[in-house]
């Protein structure tokens, strides 16, 4: 017996519905209600026979997860800590963050919905020393149903306009499940290619084999530094992969998909925010079709890293734009409630 509706394939759902006394087409109705309309209660699916509603309510929960925490910050950002049961009787929690447009921003005035930040793994094997998510290594991959469920839970907090796959985990190490989930939410959530960004540390071979399939998302690559020896330390799982190979795979991605890559740079005071970093980065990216997103470090306990002052961030950005690059700064949101992703989970398991 599968644990929840979102864990089932279309065929499996149809079998369960028929076994519960329904007709095959009722499975499609349920799918439209849950994914399309966000109805999370069988009692409200009045297009279904009453007896079927009762049977399903007793037998097949729509959602698998338990909401362990929902922390709402003053700026409207809500961090969900979702606990998913494991097959073996245990459980695992991940974070999903619902980020409405900033108050009084252009996006808010335009009536845009929130950006949802979703996780792909429980923990992370990459172990970047500045990141909370990889502190305890990888527990397991999330399933396609569990990734889909984050979208469903997130939308229940308010309409979504965009999604970023930048929560806990390395998406390119769980690609089949991620792609299946994105496929399921694309039409009903209106989250097409331009509305979804997937961030990865950049596995060149995986990027090269995926690019020709033109997957339905924008690509962001966590570069963090233009120096190979330092990247080996900051992104340990990529040790031995020269930055040039990552950049070449990014160029190939652009050629194959027609979509520019965004290179992410975590700015760690005195470590990655120096003038030398900016000028070397500008030189390495010069002439490439791409942009840069600067992420001022969000404090993580005992990491030993510090967040640069706003002036240092602006100076870094200025050096890049002076060199002709497109560079933006990511604002951290929900700061007073552990802005760095993975911290809620770390605390909950401490
Ligand atoms: N595993 C993917 C997704 C990670 S989260 C990846 O590495 O790309 C998205 C971005 O946030 C990554 O660039 C990641 O390096 C960065 N990040 C992680 N911890 C951070 C922190 N404490 N402060 C700022 N950025 C952080």
Short mmCIF file of N, CA, C and O and ligand atoms in Angstrom, two decimals, residues 124 130-132 165-167 169-171 199-201 222 224 264 266 295-300 330 340, ligand 1:
data_model
loop_
_atom_site.label_atom_id
_atom_site.label_comp_id
_atom_site.label_asym_id
_atom_site.label_seq_id
_atom_site.Cartn_x
_atom_site.Cartn_y
_atom_site.Cartn_z
N UNK A 124 23.06 16.59 2.09
CA UNK A 124 23.75 16.81 0.82
C UNK A 124 25.14 16.22 0.90
O UNK A 124 25.81 16.35 1.93
N UNK A 130 30.68 26.30 3.94
CA UNK A 130 29.89 27.47 4.36
C UNK A 130 28.40 27.16 4.38
O UNK A 130 27.59 28.03 4.68
N UNK A 131 28.02 25.95 4.04
CA UNK A 131 26.60 25.62 3.85
C UNK A 131 26.11 24.70 4.96
O UNK A 131 26.78 23.73 5.32
N UNK A 132 24.91 25.00 5.48
CA UNK A 132 24.36 24.21 6.58
C UNK A 132 23.83 22.85 6.10
O UNK A 132 23.76 21.90 6.87
N UNK A 165 15.21 25.70 -7.41
CA UNK A 165 15.62 24.43 -6.79
C UNK A 165 16.97 24.71 -6.13
O UNK A 165 18.03 24.45 -6.69
N UNK A 166 16.87 25.35 -4.97
CA UNK A 166 18.05 25.83 -4.24
C UNK A 166 17.91 25.53 -2.76
O UNK A 166 18.54 26.16 -1.92
N UNK A 167 17.08 24.56 -2.44
CA UNK A 167 16.95 24.16 -1.05
C UNK A 167 18.04 23.16 -0.71
O UNK A 167 19.15 23.21 -1.25
N UNK A 169 20.23 19.95 -0.71
CA UNK A 169 20.59 18.89 -1.65
C UNK A 169 21.19 19.39 -2.94
O UNK A 169 21.13 20.58 -3.27
N UNK A 170 21.80 18.47 -3.67
CA UNK A 170 22.40 18.79 -4.96
C UNK A 170 21.50 18.19 -6.06
O UNK A 170 21.46 16.97 -6.25
N UNK A 171 20.75 19.06 -6.74
CA UNK A 171 19.73 18.58 -7.69
C UNK A 171 20.27 17.63 -8.76
O UNK A 171 19.58 16.70 -9.15
N UNK A 199 19.79 25.11 -9.37
CA UNK A 199 21.18 25.46 -9.03
C UNK A 199 21.97 24.19 -8.73
O UNK A 199 21.53 23.33 -7.98
N UNK A 200 23.15 24.12 -9.34
CA UNK A 200 23.99 22.93 -9.18
C UNK A 200 25.45 23.34 -9.03
O UNK A 200 25.83 24.43 -9.44
N UNK A 201 26.25 22.46 -8.43
CA UNK A 201 27.68 22.74 -8.39
C UNK A 201 28.32 22.50 -9.76
O UNK A 201 29.48 22.85 -9.97
N UNK A 222 26.87 27.01 -9.20
CA UNK A 222 27.57 27.55 -8.04
C UNK A 222 29.07 27.48 -8.29
O UNK A 222 29.69 26.44 -8.13
N UNK A 224 31.45 30.16 -7.14
CA UNK A 224 31.95 30.66 -5.85
C UNK A 224 33.34 31.27 -5.87
O UNK A 224 33.65 32.11 -5.04
N UNK A 264 26.77 31.53 -9.81
CA UNK A 264 26.56 32.04 -8.46
C UNK A 264 27.89 32.14 -7.73
O UNK A 264 28.76 31.27 -7.86
N UNK A 266 29.11 32.83 -3.83
CA UNK A 266 28.85 33.14 -2.43
C UNK A 266 29.96 34.10 -1.98
O UNK A 266 31.15 33.84 -2.21
N UNK A 295 25.86 36.19 -3.90
CA UNK A 295 25.08 35.81 -2.71
C UNK A 295 25.90 36.14 -1.47
O UNK A 295 26.79 35.38 -1.10
N UNK A 296 25.60 37.28 -0.82
CA UNK A 296 26.31 37.56 0.44
C UNK A 296 26.04 36.43 1.43
O UNK A 296 24.90 35.99 1.58
N UNK A 297 27.08 35.95 2.04
CA UNK A 297 27.00 34.81 2.97
C UNK A 297 25.94 35.03 4.05
O UNK A 297 25.90 36.08 4.69
N UNK A 298 25.08 34.06 4.22
CA UNK A 298 24.14 34.04 5.34
C UNK A 298 24.79 33.26 6.47
O UNK A 298 25.17 32.10 6.27
N UNK A 299 24.87 33.88 7.61
CA UNK A 299 25.63 33.27 8.70
C UNK A 299 25.16 31.85 9.02
O UNK A 299 23.97 31.58 9.11
N UNK A 300 26.11 30.96 9.14
CA UNK A 300 25.86 29.59 9.58
C UNK A 300 26.74 29.38 10.80
O UNK A 300 27.94 29.68 10.77
N UNK A 330 21.87 38.88 -4.68
CA UNK A 330 20.69 38.23 -4.11
C UNK A 330 20.43 38.75 -2.71
O UNK A 330 21.32 38.75 -1.87
N UNK A 340 19.90 31.09 6.24
CA UNK A 340 20.64 30.09 5.47
C UNK A 340 19.87 28.78 5.48
O UNK A 340 19.56 28.22 6.53
N1 LIG B 1 23.43 22.25 -4.19
C1 LIG B 1 23.03 23.33 -5.07
C2 LIG B 1 21.91 24.17 -4.47
C3 LIG B 1 22.37 24.85 -3.22
S1 LIG B 1 21.56 26.25 -2.58
C4 LIG B 1 24.22 24.21 -5.35
O1 LIG B 1 25.23 24.09 -4.68
O2 LIG B 1 24.14 25.01 -6.26
C5 LIG B 1 21.79 27.57 -3.67
C6 LIG B 1 23.01 28.45 -3.44
O3 LIG B 1 23.15 28.91 -2.08
C7 LIG B 1 24.30 27.75 -3.78
O4 LIG B 1 25.04 28.59 -4.60
C8 LIG B 1 24.94 27.59 -2.42
O5 LIG B 1 26.34 27.49 -2.51
C9 LIG B 1 24.49 28.83 -1.72
N2 LIG B 1 24.65 28.78 -0.25
C10 LIG B 1 24.69 27.70 0.55
N3 LIG B 1 24.86 28.07 1.83
C11 LIG B 1 24.91 29.41 1.85
C12 LIG B 1 25.06 30.39 2.89
N4 LIG B 1 25.19 30.04 4.15
N5 LIG B 1 25.06 31.70 2.53
C13 LIG B 1 24.91 32.05 1.24
N6 LIG B 1 24.77 31.18 0.22
C14 LIG B 1 24.77 29.87 0.52
#
